[in-house]
mmCIF file with all atom_site columns, N, CA and C in Angstrom:
data_model
loop_
_atom_site.group_PDB
_atom_site.id
_atom_site.type_symbol
_atom_site.label_atom_id
_atom_site.label_alt_id
_atom_site.label_comp_id
_atom_site.label_asym_id
_atom_site.label_entity_id
_atom_site.label_seq_id
_atom_site.pdbx_PDB_ins_code
_atom_site.Cartn_x
_atom_site.Cartn_y
_atom_site.Cartn_z
_atom_site.occupancy
_atom_site.B_iso_or_equiv
_atom_site.pdbx_formal_charge
_atom_site.auth_seq_id
_atom_site.auth_comp_id
_atom_site.auth_asym_id
_atom_site.auth_atom_id
_atom_site.pdbx_PDB_model_num
ATOM 1   N N  . MET A 1 1  ? 30.222 127.696 102.587 1.00 68.00 ? 26  MET A N  1
ATOM 2   C CA . MET A 1 1  ? 30.948 126.463 102.722 1.00 68.00 ? 26  MET A CA 1
ATOM 3   C C  . MET A 1 1  ? 32.171 126.572 103.512 1.00 68.00 ? 26  MET A C  1
ATOM 4   N N  . LYS A 1 2  ? 32.412 127.764 103.957 1.00 78.00 ? 27  LYS A N  1
ATOM 5   C CA . LYS A 1 2  ? 33.443 127.956 104.891 1.00 78.00 ? 27  LYS A CA 1
ATOM 6   C C  . LYS A 1 2  ? 33.106 127.391 106.274 1.00 78.00 ? 27  LYS A C  1
ATOM 7   N N  . ASN A 1 3  ? 31.898 127.220 106.759 1.00 90.00 ? 28  ASN A N  1
ATOM 8   C CA . ASN A 1 3  ? 31.432 126.561 108.051 1.00 90.00 ? 28  ASN A CA 1
ATOM 9   C C  . ASN A 1 3  ? 31.050 125.434 107.910 1.00 90.00 ? 28  ASN A C  1
ATOM 10  N N  . PHE A 1 4  ? 31.205 124.512 106.994 1.00 94.00 ? 29  PHE A N  1
ATOM 11  C CA . PHE A 1 4  ? 31.087 123.263 106.809 1.00 94.00 ? 29  PHE A CA 1
ATOM 12  C C  . PHE A 1 4  ? 31.907 122.646 107.695 1.00 94.00 ? 29  PHE A C  1
ATOM 13  N N  . SER A 1 5  ? 31.345 121.219 108.329 1.00 94.00 ? 30  SER A N  1
ATOM 14  C CA . SER A 1 5  ? 32.260 120.500 109.264 1.00 94.00 ? 30  SER A CA 1
ATOM 15  C C  . SER A 1 5  ? 32.580 119.223 108.522 1.00 94.00 ? 30  SER A C  1
ATOM 16  N N  . CYS A 1 6  ? 33.903 118.727 108.600 1.00 94.00 ? 31  CYS A N  1
ATOM 17  C CA . CYS A 1 6  ? 34.180 117.193 108.184 1.00 94.00 ? 31  CYS A CA 1
ATOM 18  C C  . CYS A 1 6  ? 33.655 116.124 109.145 1.00 94.00 ? 31  CYS A C  1
ATOM 19  N N  . LEU A 1 7  ? 32.683 115.222 108.649 1.00 93.00 ? 32  LEU A N  1
ATOM 20  C CA . LEU A 1 7  ? 32.240 114.409 109.530 1.00 93.00 ? 32  LEU A CA 1
ATOM 21  C C  . LEU A 1 7  ? 32.740 112.982 109.368 1.00 93.00 ? 32  LEU A C  1
ATOM 22  N N  . ALA A 1 8  ? 33.294 112.811 107.937 1.00 92.00 ? 33  ALA A N  1
ATOM 23  C CA . ALA A 1 8  ? 33.866 111.510 107.585 1.00 92.00 ? 33  ALA A CA 1
ATOM 24  C C  . ALA A 1 8  ? 35.070 111.605 106.551 1.00 92.00 ? 33  ALA A C  1
ATOM 25  N N  . THR A 1 9  ? 35.774 110.775 106.256 1.00 92.00 ? 34  THR A N  1
ATOM 26  C CA . THR A 1 9  ? 36.878 110.700 105.451 1.00 92.00 ? 34  THR A CA 1
ATOM 27  C C  . THR A 1 9  ? 36.910 109.342 104.693 1.00 92.00 ? 34  THR A C  1
ATOM 28  N N  . PHE A 1 10 ? 36.970 109.391 103.496 1.00 90.00 ? 35  PHE A N  1
ATOM 29  C CA . PHE A 1 10 ? 36.949 108.121 102.682 1.00 90.00 ? 35  PHE A CA 1
ATOM 30  C C  . PHE A 1 10 ? 38.107 107.995 101.855 1.00 90.00 ? 35  PHE A C  1
ATOM 31  N N  . THR A 1 11 ? 38.340 106.766 101.529 1.00 88.00 ? 36  THR A N  1
ATOM 32  C CA . THR A 1 11 ? 39.628 106.586 100.509 1.00 88.00 ? 36  THR A CA 1
ATOM 33  C C  . THR A 1 11 ? 39.329 106.718 99.165  1.00 88.00 ? 36  THR A C  1
ATOM 34  N N  . TYR A 1 12 ? 38.251 105.905 98.921  1.00 85.00 ? 37  TYR A N  1
ATOM 35  C CA . TYR A 1 12 ? 37.697 105.562 97.412  1.00 85.00 ? 37  TYR A CA 1
ATOM 36  C C  . TYR A 1 12 ? 36.201 106.134 97.430  1.00 85.00 ? 37  TYR A C  1
ATOM 37  N N  . PRO A 1 13 ? 35.782 106.661 96.213  1.00 84.00 ? 38  PRO A N  1
ATOM 38  C CA . PRO A 1 13 ? 34.222 107.105 95.923  1.00 84.00 ? 38  PRO A CA 1
ATOM 39  C C  . PRO A 1 13 ? 33.483 106.081 96.047  1.00 84.00 ? 38  PRO A C  1
ATOM 40  N N  . HIS A 1 14 ? 33.793 104.568 96.064  1.00 85.00 ? 39  HIS A N  1
ATOM 41  C CA . HIS A 1 14 ? 32.567 104.032 96.259  1.00 85.00 ? 39  HIS A CA 1
ATOM 42  C C  . HIS A 1 14 ? 32.284 103.610 97.769  1.00 85.00 ? 39  HIS A C  1
ATOM 43  N N  . GLU A 1 15 ? 33.009 104.054 98.521  1.00 86.00 ? 40  GLU A N  1
ATOM 44  C CA . GLU A 1 15 ? 32.744 103.872 100.090 1.00 86.00 ? 40  GLU A CA 1
ATOM 45  C C  . GLU A 1 15 ? 31.764 105.037 100.629 1.00 86.00 ? 40  GLU A C  1
ATOM 46  N N  . TYR A 1 16 ? 31.350 106.045 99.625  1.00 89.00 ? 41  TYR A N  1
ATOM 47  C CA . TYR A 1 16 ? 30.458 106.988 100.418 1.00 89.00 ? 41  TYR A CA 1
ATOM 48  C C  . TYR A 1 16 ? 28.972 107.036 99.483  1.00 89.00 ? 41  TYR A C  1
ATOM 49  N N  . LEU A 1 17 ? 28.945 106.027 98.765  1.00 89.00 ? 42  LEU A N  1
ATOM 50  C CA . LEU A 1 17 ? 27.687 106.141 97.652  1.00 89.00 ? 42  LEU A CA 1
ATOM 51  C C  . LEU A 1 17 ? 26.329 105.936 98.268  1.00 89.00 ? 42  LEU A C  1
ATOM 52  N N  . VAL A 1 18 ? 26.432 105.113 99.362  1.00 88.00 ? 43  VAL A N  1
ATOM 53  C CA . VAL A 1 18 ? 25.217 104.820 100.156 1.00 88.00 ? 43  VAL A CA 1
ATOM 54  C C  . VAL A 1 18 ? 24.740 106.027 100.937 1.00 88.00 ? 43  VAL A C  1
ATOM 55  N N  . ILE A 1 19 ? 25.859 106.491 101.758 1.00 91.00 ? 44  ILE A N  1
ATOM 56  C CA . ILE A 1 19 ? 25.686 107.725 102.474 1.00 91.00 ? 44  ILE A CA 1
ATOM 57  C C  . ILE A 1 19 ? 25.111 108.828 101.551 1.00 91.00 ? 44  ILE A C  1
ATOM 58  N N  . GLN A 1 20 ? 25.591 109.019 100.443 1.00 92.00 ? 45  GLN A N  1
ATOM 59  C CA . GLN A 1 20 ? 25.517 110.130 99.609  1.00 92.00 ? 45  GLN A CA 1
ATOM 60  C C  . GLN A 1 20 ? 23.901 110.194 99.233  1.00 92.00 ? 45  GLN A C  1
ATOM 61  N N  . SER A 1 21 ? 23.496 108.879 98.860  1.00 93.00 ? 46  SER A N  1
ATOM 62  C CA . SER A 1 21 ? 22.077 108.713 98.428  1.00 93.00 ? 46  SER A CA 1
ATOM 63  C C  . SER A 1 21 ? 21.085 109.016 99.602  1.00 93.00 ? 46  SER A C  1
ATOM 64  N N  . ILE A 1 22 ? 21.581 108.715 100.949 1.00 93.00 ? 47  ILE A N  1
ATOM 65  C CA . ILE A 1 22 ? 20.672 108.888 102.029 1.00 93.00 ? 47  ILE A CA 1
ATOM 66  C C  . ILE A 1 22 ? 20.528 110.411 102.455 1.00 93.00 ? 47  ILE A C  1
ATOM 67  N N  . PHE A 1 23 ? 21.791 111.001 102.157 1.00 95.00 ? 48  PHE A N  1
ATOM 68  C CA . PHE A 1 23 ? 21.745 112.337 102.589 1.00 95.00 ? 48  PHE A CA 1
ATOM 69  C C  . PHE A 1 23 ? 20.964 113.088 101.502 1.00 95.00 ? 48  PHE A C  1
ATOM 70  N N  . ASN A 1 24 ? 21.067 112.763 100.340 1.00 95.00 ? 49  ASN A N  1
ATOM 71  C CA . ASN A 1 24 ? 20.163 113.360 99.386  1.00 95.00 ? 49  ASN A CA 1
ATOM 72  C C  . ASN A 1 24 ? 18.516 113.299 99.617  1.00 95.00 ? 49  ASN A C  1
ATOM 73  N N  . GLN A 1 25 ? 18.485 112.112 100.048 1.00 95.00 ? 50  GLN A N  1
ATOM 74  C CA . GLN A 1 25 ? 16.769 111.868 100.295 1.00 95.00 ? 50  GLN A CA 1
ATOM 75  C C  . GLN A 1 25 ? 16.366 112.477 101.574 1.00 95.00 ? 50  GLN A C  1
ATOM 76  N N  . GLU A 1 26 ? 17.220 112.880 102.505 1.00 95.00 ? 51  GLU A N  1
ATOM 77  C CA . GLU A 1 26 ? 17.100 113.504 103.926 1.00 95.00 ? 51  GLU A CA 1
ATOM 78  C C  . GLU A 1 26 ? 17.134 114.875 103.783 1.00 95.00 ? 51  GLU A C  1
ATOM 79  N N  . ASN A 1 27 ? 17.507 115.607 102.438 1.00 96.00 ? 52  ASN A N  1
ATOM 80  C CA . ASN A 1 27 ? 17.861 116.823 102.106 1.00 96.00 ? 52  ASN A CA 1
ATOM 81  C C  . ASN A 1 27 ? 18.925 117.549 103.128 1.00 96.00 ? 52  ASN A C  1
ATOM 82  N N  . ILE A 1 28 ? 19.860 116.560 103.565 1.00 96.00 ? 53  ILE A N  1
ATOM 83  C CA . ILE A 1 28 ? 21.093 117.422 104.245 1.00 96.00 ? 53  ILE A CA 1
ATOM 84  C C  . ILE A 1 28 ? 22.004 118.025 103.307 1.00 96.00 ? 53  ILE A C  1
ATOM 85  N N  . ARG A 1 29 ? 22.513 119.111 103.693 1.00 96.00 ? 54  ARG A N  1
ATOM 86  C CA . ARG A 1 29 ? 23.446 119.754 103.036 1.00 96.00 ? 54  ARG A CA 1
ATOM 87  C C  . ARG A 1 29 ? 24.790 119.435 103.188 1.00 96.00 ? 54  ARG A C  1
ATOM 88  N N  . TYR A 1 30 ? 25.438 118.973 102.140 1.00 95.00 ? 55  TYR A N  1
ATOM 89  C CA . TYR A 1 30 ? 26.710 118.573 102.313 1.00 95.00 ? 55  TYR A CA 1
ATOM 90  C C  . TYR A 1 30 ? 27.409 118.686 100.872 1.00 95.00 ? 55  TYR A C  1
ATOM 91  N N  . PHE A 1 31 ? 28.748 118.452 100.970 1.00 95.00 ? 56  PHE A N  1
ATOM 92  C CA . PHE A 1 31 ? 29.627 118.456 99.638  1.00 95.00 ? 56  PHE A CA 1
ATOM 93  C C  . PHE A 1 31 ? 30.811 117.543 100.026 1.00 95.00 ? 56  PHE A C  1
ATOM 94  N N  . LEU A 1 32 ? 31.105 116.917 99.108  1.00 94.00 ? 57  LEU A N  1
ATOM 95  C CA . LEU A 1 32 ? 32.418 115.980 99.187  1.00 94.00 ? 57  LEU A CA 1
ATOM 96  C C  . LEU A 1 32 ? 33.833 116.722 98.531  1.00 94.00 ? 57  LEU A C  1
ATOM 97  N N  . GLN A 1 33 ? 34.611 116.971 99.510  1.00 93.00 ? 58  GLN A N  1
ATOM 98  C CA . GLN A 1 33 ? 35.995 117.729 99.168  1.00 93.00 ? 58  GLN A CA 1
ATOM 99  C C  . GLN A 1 33 ? 36.976 116.697 98.631  1.00 93.00 ? 58  GLN A C  1
ATOM 100 N N  . ASN A 1 34 ? 37.371 116.957 97.504  1.00 91.00 ? 59  ASN A N  1
ATOM 101 C CA . ASN A 1 34 ? 38.652 116.105 96.834  1.00 91.00 ? 59  ASN A CA 1
ATOM 102 C C  . ASN A 1 34 ? 37.820 115.119 95.873  1.00 91.00 ? 59  ASN A C  1
ATOM 103 N N  . GLU A 1 35 ? 36.675 114.953 95.772  1.00 90.00 ? 60  GLU A N  1
ATOM 104 C CA . GLU A 1 35 ? 35.881 113.822 95.094  1.00 90.00 ? 60  GLU A CA 1
ATOM 105 C C  . GLU A 1 35 ? 36.203 113.792 93.721  1.00 90.00 ? 60  GLU A C  1
ATOM 106 N N  . THR A 1 36 ? 36.359 114.866 92.856  1.00 90.00 ? 61  THR A N  1
ATOM 107 C CA . THR A 1 36 ? 36.622 114.920 91.452  1.00 90.00 ? 61  THR A CA 1
ATOM 108 C C  . THR A 1 36 ? 38.170 114.278 91.384  1.00 90.00 ? 61  THR A C  1
ATOM 109 N N  . LEU A 1 37 ? 38.932 114.976 92.092  1.00 88.00 ? 62  LEU A N  1
ATOM 110 C CA . LEU A 1 37 ? 40.635 114.705 91.920  1.00 88.00 ? 62  LEU A CA 1
ATOM 111 C C  . LEU A 1 37 ? 40.864 113.350 92.208  1.00 88.00 ? 62  LEU A C  1
ATOM 112 N N  . ILE A 1 38 ? 40.543 112.800 93.344  1.00 88.00 ? 63  ILE A N  1
ATOM 113 C CA . ILE A 1 38 ? 40.489 111.380 93.798  1.00 88.00 ? 63  ILE A CA 1
ATOM 114 C C  . ILE A 1 38 ? 39.860 110.291 92.650  1.00 88.00 ? 63  ILE A C  1
ATOM 115 N N  . GLY A 1 39 ? 38.824 110.999 92.136  1.00 84.00 ? 64  GLY A N  1
ATOM 116 C CA . GLY A 1 39 ? 38.136 109.950 90.962  1.00 84.00 ? 64  GLY A CA 1
ATOM 117 C C  . GLY A 1 39 ? 38.973 109.881 89.862  1.00 84.00 ? 64  GLY A C  1
ATOM 118 N N  . ILE A 1 40 ? 39.789 110.811 89.496  1.00 89.00 ? 65  ILE A N  1
ATOM 119 C CA . ILE A 1 40 ? 40.733 110.760 88.424  1.00 89.00 ? 65  ILE A CA 1
ATOM 120 C C  . ILE A 1 40 ? 42.012 110.238 88.895  1.00 89.00 ? 65  ILE A C  1
ATOM 121 N N  . PHE A 1 41 ? 42.610 110.579 89.926  1.00 87.00 ? 66  PHE A N  1
ATOM 122 C CA . PHE A 1 41 ? 43.838 110.020 90.354  1.00 87.00 ? 66  PHE A CA 1
ATOM 123 C C  . PHE A 1 41 ? 43.745 109.159 91.842  1.00 87.00 ? 66  PHE A C  1
ATOM 124 N N  . PRO A 1 42 ? 43.101 107.955 91.819  1.00 83.00 ? 67  PRO A N  1
ATOM 125 C CA . PRO A 1 42 ? 42.735 107.222 92.926  1.00 83.00 ? 67  PRO A CA 1
ATOM 126 C C  . PRO A 1 42 ? 44.017 106.912 94.036  1.00 83.00 ? 67  PRO A C  1
ATOM 127 N N  . TYR A 1 43 ? 45.267 106.740 93.223  1.00 86.00 ? 68  TYR A N  1
ATOM 128 C CA . TYR A 1 43 ? 46.359 106.611 94.206  1.00 86.00 ? 68  TYR A CA 1
ATOM 129 C C  . TYR A 1 43 ? 46.830 107.868 95.038  1.00 86.00 ? 68  TYR A C  1
ATOM 130 N N  . TYR A 1 44 ? 46.152 109.047 94.796  1.00 85.00 ? 69  TYR A N  1
ATOM 131 C CA . TYR A 1 44 ? 46.533 110.415 95.544  1.00 85.00 ? 69  TYR A CA 1
ATOM 132 C C  . TYR A 1 44 ? 45.651 110.372 96.692  1.00 85.00 ? 69  TYR A C  1
ATOM 133 N N  . SER A 1 45 ? 44.889 109.384 97.020  1.00 86.00 ? 70  SER A N  1
ATOM 134 C CA . SER A 1 45 ? 43.791 109.663 98.005  1.00 86.00 ? 70  SER A CA 1
ATOM 135 C C  . SER A 1 45 ? 44.807 110.080 99.520  1.00 86.00 ? 70  SER A C  1
ATOM 136 N N  . ASN A 1 46 ? 45.480 109.082 99.782  1.00 86.00 ? 71  ASN A N  1
ATOM 137 C CA . ASN A 1 46 ? 46.203 109.129 100.912 1.00 86.00 ? 71  ASN A CA 1
ATOM 138 C C  . ASN A 1 46 ? 47.063 110.491 101.269 1.00 86.00 ? 71  ASN A C  1
ATOM 139 N N  . ALA A 1 47 ? 47.488 110.766 100.140 1.00 87.00 ? 72  ALA A N  1
ATOM 140 C CA . ALA A 1 47 ? 48.367 112.148 100.060 1.00 87.00 ? 72  ALA A CA 1
ATOM 141 C C  . ALA A 1 47 ? 47.460 113.361 100.231 1.00 87.00 ? 72  ALA A C  1
ATOM 142 N N  . LEU A 1 48 ? 46.302 113.249 99.651  1.00 87.00 ? 73  LEU A N  1
ATOM 143 C CA . LEU A 1 48 ? 45.585 114.585 99.675  1.00 87.00 ? 73  LEU A CA 1
ATOM 144 C C  . LEU A 1 48 ? 44.567 114.272 100.713 1.00 87.00 ? 73  LEU A C  1
ATOM 145 N N  . GLY A 1 49 ? 44.717 113.351 101.714 1.00 89.00 ? 74  GLY A N  1
ATOM 146 C CA . GLY A 1 49 ? 43.890 113.378 102.836 1.00 89.00 ? 74  GLY A CA 1
ATOM 147 C C  . GLY A 1 49 ? 42.543 112.516 102.739 1.00 89.00 ? 74  GLY A C  1
ATOM 148 N N  . GLY A 1 50 ? 42.312 112.042 101.664 1.00 91.00 ? 75  GLY A N  1
ATOM 149 C CA . GLY A 1 50 ? 41.041 111.334 101.390 1.00 91.00 ? 75  GLY A CA 1
ATOM 150 C C  . GLY A 1 50 ? 39.861 112.263 100.741 1.00 91.00 ? 75  GLY A C  1
ATOM 151 N N  . ILE A 1 51 ? 38.787 111.669 100.583 1.00 92.00 ? 76  ILE A N  1
ATOM 152 C CA . ILE A 1 51 ? 37.534 112.507 100.383 1.00 92.00 ? 76  ILE A CA 1
ATOM 153 C C  . ILE A 1 51 ? 36.797 112.714 101.629 1.00 92.00 ? 76  ILE A C  1
ATOM 154 N N  . ARG A 1 52 ? 36.784 114.072 101.805 1.00 94.00 ? 77  ARG A N  1
ATOM 155 C CA . ARG A 1 52 ? 36.082 114.364 103.005 1.00 94.00 ? 77  ARG A CA 1
ATOM 156 C C  . ARG A 1 52 ? 34.567 114.832 102.903 1.00 94.00 ? 77  ARG A C  1
ATOM 157 N N  . LEU A 1 53 ? 33.729 114.371 103.911 1.00 95.00 ? 78  LEU A N  1
ATOM 158 C CA . LEU A 1 53 ? 32.316 114.551 103.681 1.00 95.00 ? 78  LEU A CA 1
ATOM 159 C C  . LEU A 1 53 ? 32.250 115.850 104.619 1.00 95.00 ? 78  LEU A C  1
ATOM 160 N N  . MET A 1 54 ? 31.695 117.067 103.894 1.00 96.00 ? 79  MET A N  1
ATOM 161 C CA . MET A 1 54 ? 31.691 118.204 104.757 1.00 96.00 ? 79  MET A CA 1
ATOM 162 C C  . MET A 1 54 ? 30.059 118.418 104.730 1.00 96.00 ? 79  MET A C  1
ATOM 163 N N  . VAL A 1 55 ? 29.661 118.761 106.094 1.00 97.00 ? 80  VAL A N  1
ATOM 164 C CA . VAL A 1 55 ? 28.110 118.818 106.127 1.00 97.00 ? 80  VAL A CA 1
ATOM 165 C C  . VAL A 1 55 ? 27.844 120.308 106.859 1.00 97.00 ? 80  VAL A C  1
ATOM 166 N N  . HIS A 1 56 ? 26.952 120.789 106.532 1.00 96.00 ? 81  HIS A N  1
ATOM 167 C CA . HIS A 1 56 ? 26.361 122.203 106.857 1.00 96.00 ? 81  HIS A CA 1
ATOM 168 C C  . HIS A 1 56 ? 26.187 122.093 108.501 1.00 96.00 ? 81  HIS A C  1
ATOM 169 N N  . PRO A 1 57 ? 26.578 123.077 109.052 1.00 95.00 ? 82  PRO A N  1
ATOM 170 C CA . PRO A 1 57 ? 26.243 123.119 110.631 1.00 95.00 ? 82  PRO A CA 1
ATOM 171 C C  . PRO A 1 57 ? 24.943 122.810 111.007 1.00 95.00 ? 82  PRO A C  1
ATOM 172 N N  . GLU A 1 58 ? 23.848 123.223 110.422 1.00 95.00 ? 83  GLU A N  1
ATOM 173 C CA . GLU A 1 58 ? 22.692 123.062 110.755 1.00 95.00 ? 83  GLU A CA 1
ATOM 174 C C  . GLU A 1 58 ? 22.027 121.558 110.605 1.00 95.00 ? 83  GLU A C  1
ATOM 175 N N  . ASP A 1 59 ? 22.773 120.840 109.817 1.00 95.00 ? 84  ASP A N  1
ATOM 176 C CA . ASP A 1 59 ? 22.369 119.444 109.534 1.00 95.00 ? 84  ASP A CA 1
ATOM 177 C C  . ASP A 1 59 ? 23.514 118.456 110.215 1.00 95.00 ? 84  ASP A C  1
ATOM 178 N N  . ILE A 1 60 ? 24.378 118.675 111.104 1.00 96.00 ? 85  ILE A N  1
ATOM 179 C CA . ILE A 1 60 ? 25.309 117.796 111.492 1.00 96.00 ? 85  ILE A CA 1
ATOM 180 C C  . ILE A 1 60 ? 24.810 116.881 112.200 1.00 96.00 ? 85  ILE A C  1
ATOM 181 N N  . ASP A 1 61 ? 23.660 117.047 113.441 1.00 95.00 ? 86  ASP A N  1
ATOM 182 C CA . ASP A 1 61 ? 23.019 116.137 114.350 1.00 95.00 ? 86  ASP A CA 1
ATOM 183 C C  . ASP A 1 61 ? 22.610 115.175 113.629 1.00 95.00 ? 86  ASP A C  1
ATOM 184 N N  . GLN A 1 62 ? 21.649 115.466 112.478 1.00 96.00 ? 87  GLN A N  1
ATOM 185 C CA . GLN A 1 62 ? 20.915 114.334 111.744 1.00 96.00 ? 87  GLN A CA 1
ATOM 186 C C  . GLN A 1 62 ? 21.997 113.488 110.828 1.00 96.00 ? 87  GLN A C  1
ATOM 187 N N  . ALA A 1 63 ? 23.063 114.389 110.486 1.00 95.00 ? 88  ALA A N  1
ATOM 188 C CA . ALA A 1 63 ? 24.075 113.487 109.717 1.00 95.00 ? 88  ALA A CA 1
ATOM 189 C C  . ALA A 1 63 ? 24.747 112.736 110.451 1.00 95.00 ? 88  ALA A C  1
ATOM 190 N N  . LYS A 1 64 ? 25.035 112.920 111.802 1.00 94.00 ? 89  LYS A N  1
ATOM 191 C CA . LYS A 1 64 ? 25.750 112.051 112.701 1.00 94.00 ? 89  LYS A CA 1
ATOM 192 C C  . LYS A 1 64 ? 24.945 110.908 113.005 1.00 94.00 ? 89  LYS A C  1
ATOM 193 N N  . LYS A 1 65 ? 23.546 111.048 113.239 1.00 93.00 ? 90  LYS A N  1
ATOM 194 C CA . LYS A 1 65 ? 22.673 109.971 113.445 1.00 93.00 ? 90  LYS A CA 1
ATOM 195 C C  . LYS A 1 65 ? 22.684 108.954 112.180 1.00 93.00 ? 90  LYS A C  1
ATOM 196 N N  . ILE A 1 66 ? 22.801 109.491 110.979 1.00 91.00 ? 91  ILE A N  1
ATOM 197 C CA . ILE A 1 66 ? 22.758 108.515 109.843 1.00 91.00 ? 91  ILE A CA 1
ATOM 198 C C  . ILE A 1 66 ? 24.164 107.711 109.858 1.00 91.00 ? 91  ILE A C  1
ATOM 199 N N  . LEU A 1 67 ? 25.173 108.487 110.147 1.00 88.00 ? 92  LEU A N  1
ATOM 200 C CA . LEU A 1 67 ? 26.385 107.744 110.071 1.00 88.00 ? 92  LEU A CA 1
ATOM 201 C C  . LEU A 1 67 ? 26.594 106.789 111.118 1.00 88.00 ? 92  LEU A C  1
ATOM 202 N N  . ASP A 1 68 ? 26.237 106.985 112.367 1.00 87.00 ? 93  ASP A N  1
ATOM 203 C CA . ASP A 1 68 ? 26.156 106.207 113.417 1.00 87.00 ? 93  ASP A CA 1
ATOM 204 C C  . ASP A 1 68 ? 25.317 104.935 113.235 1.00 87.00 ? 93  ASP A C  1
ATOM 205 N N  . SER A 1 69 ? 24.307 105.100 112.326 1.00 84.00 ? 94  SER A N  1
ATOM 206 C CA . SER A 1 69 ? 23.487 103.817 112.381 1.00 84.00 ? 94  SER A CA 1
ATOM 207 C C  . SER A 1 69 ? 24.221 102.982 111.458 1.00 84.00 ? 94  SER A C  1
ATOM 208 N N  . PHE A 1 70 ? 25.231 103.233 110.706 1.00 77.00 ? 95  PHE A N  1
ATOM 209 C CA . PHE A 1 70 ? 26.118 102.223 110.059 1.00 77.00 ? 95  PHE A CA 1
ATOM 210 C C  . PHE A 1 70 ? 26.919 101.249 111.040 1.00 77.00 ? 95  PHE A C  1
ATOM 211 N N  . THR A 1 71 ? 27.449 101.967 112.146 1.00 73.00 ? 96  THR A N  1
ATOM 212 C CA . THR A 1 71 ? 27.987 101.142 112.978 1.00 73.00 ? 96  THR A CA 1
ATOM 213 C C  . THR A 1 71 ? 27.097 100.471 114.024 1.00 73.00 ? 96  THR A C  1
ATOM 214 N N  . ASP A 1 72 ? 25.826 100.617 114.171 1.00 65.00 ? 97  ASP A N  1
ATOM 215 C CA . ASP A 1 72 ? 24.931 99.885  114.881 1.00 65.00 ? 97  ASP A CA 1
ATOM 216 C C  . ASP A 1 72 ? 24.649 98.740  114.624 1.00 65.00 ? 97  ASP A C  1
ATOM 217 N N  . ARG A 1 73 ? 24.866 97.516  115.345 1.00 64.00 ? 98  ARG A N  1
ATOM 218 C CA . ARG A 1 73 ? 24.890 96.191  115.005 1.00 64.00 ? 98  ARG A CA 1
ATOM 219 C C  . ARG A 1 73 ? 23.180 95.868  114.722 1.00 64.00 ? 98  ARG A C  1
ATOM 220 N N  . SER A 1 74 ? 22.331 96.419  115.150 1.00 63.00 ? 99  SER A N  1
ATOM 221 C CA . SER A 1 74 ? 20.875 95.920  115.100 1.00 63.00 ? 99  SER A CA 1
ATOM 222 C C  . SER A 1 74 ? 20.412 96.744  113.907 1.00 63.00 ? 99  SER A C  1
ATOM 223 N N  . SER A 1 75 ? 21.120 97.640  113.124 1.00 57.00 ? 100 SER A N  1
ATOM 224 C CA . SER A 1 75 ? 20.662 98.231  111.974 1.00 57.00 ? 100 SER A CA 1
ATOM 225 C C  . SER A 1 75 ? 20.953 97.561  110.707 1.00 57.00 ? 100 SER A C  1
ATOM 226 N N  . HIS A 1 76 ? 20.203 97.782  109.738 1.00 59.00 ? 101 HIS A N  1
ATOM 227 C CA . HIS A 1 76 ? 20.068 97.102  108.477 1.00 59.00 ? 101 HIS A CA 1
ATOM 228 C C  . HIS A 1 76 ? 21.106 97.594  107.634 1.00 59.00 ? 101 HIS A C  1
ATOM 229 N N  . LEU A 1 77 ? 21.602 98.919  107.833 1.00 56.00 ? 102 LEU A N  1
ATOM 230 C CA . LEU A 1 77 ? 22.630 99.632  107.076 1.00 56.00 ? 102 LEU A CA 1
ATOM 231 C C  . LEU A 1 77 ? 24.040 99.350  107.653 1.00 56.00 ? 102 LEU A C  1
ATOM 232 N N  . LYS A 1 78 ? 24.807 98.909  106.635 1.00 56.00 ? 103 LYS A N  1
ATOM 233 C CA . LYS A 1 78 ? 26.298 98.559  106.951 1.00 56.00 ? 103 LYS A CA 1
ATOM 234 C C  . LYS A 1 78 ? 27.145 98.752  106.068 1.00 56.00 ? 103 LYS A C  1
ATOM 235 N N  . ILE A 1 79 ? 28.476 99.307  106.242 1.00 55.00 ? 104 ILE A N  1
ATOM 236 C CA . ILE A 1 79 ? 29.343 99.747  105.358 1.00 55.00 ? 104 ILE A CA 1
ATOM 237 C C  . ILE A 1 79 ? 30.086 98.201  105.322 1.00 55.00 ? 104 ILE A C  1
ATOM 238 N N  . VAL A 1 80 ? 30.321 97.500  104.171 1.00 52.00 ? 105 VAL A N  1
ATOM 239 C CA . VAL A 1 80 ? 31.335 96.408  103.956 1.00 52.00 ? 105 VAL A CA 1
ATOM 240 C C  . VAL A 1 80 ? 32.821 96.702  103.726 1.00 52.00 ? 105 VAL A C  1
#
């Protein structure tokens, strides 16, 4: 877990649920740092730096493509 890289930061747990589901389907190795603590104390999110999406180095390229698809206007995947 030492070499994992932070690809995104979220303020609240509901913001990453779709990404988490896609990563699980694609077998991307990741973990969410601060997820439990912010789930319990949501107003601490800014103080703790948010929920960090940490991805294994070998899966970074594939994970970036998935994250980029959320900002692509032609994609059906959108974060509201």
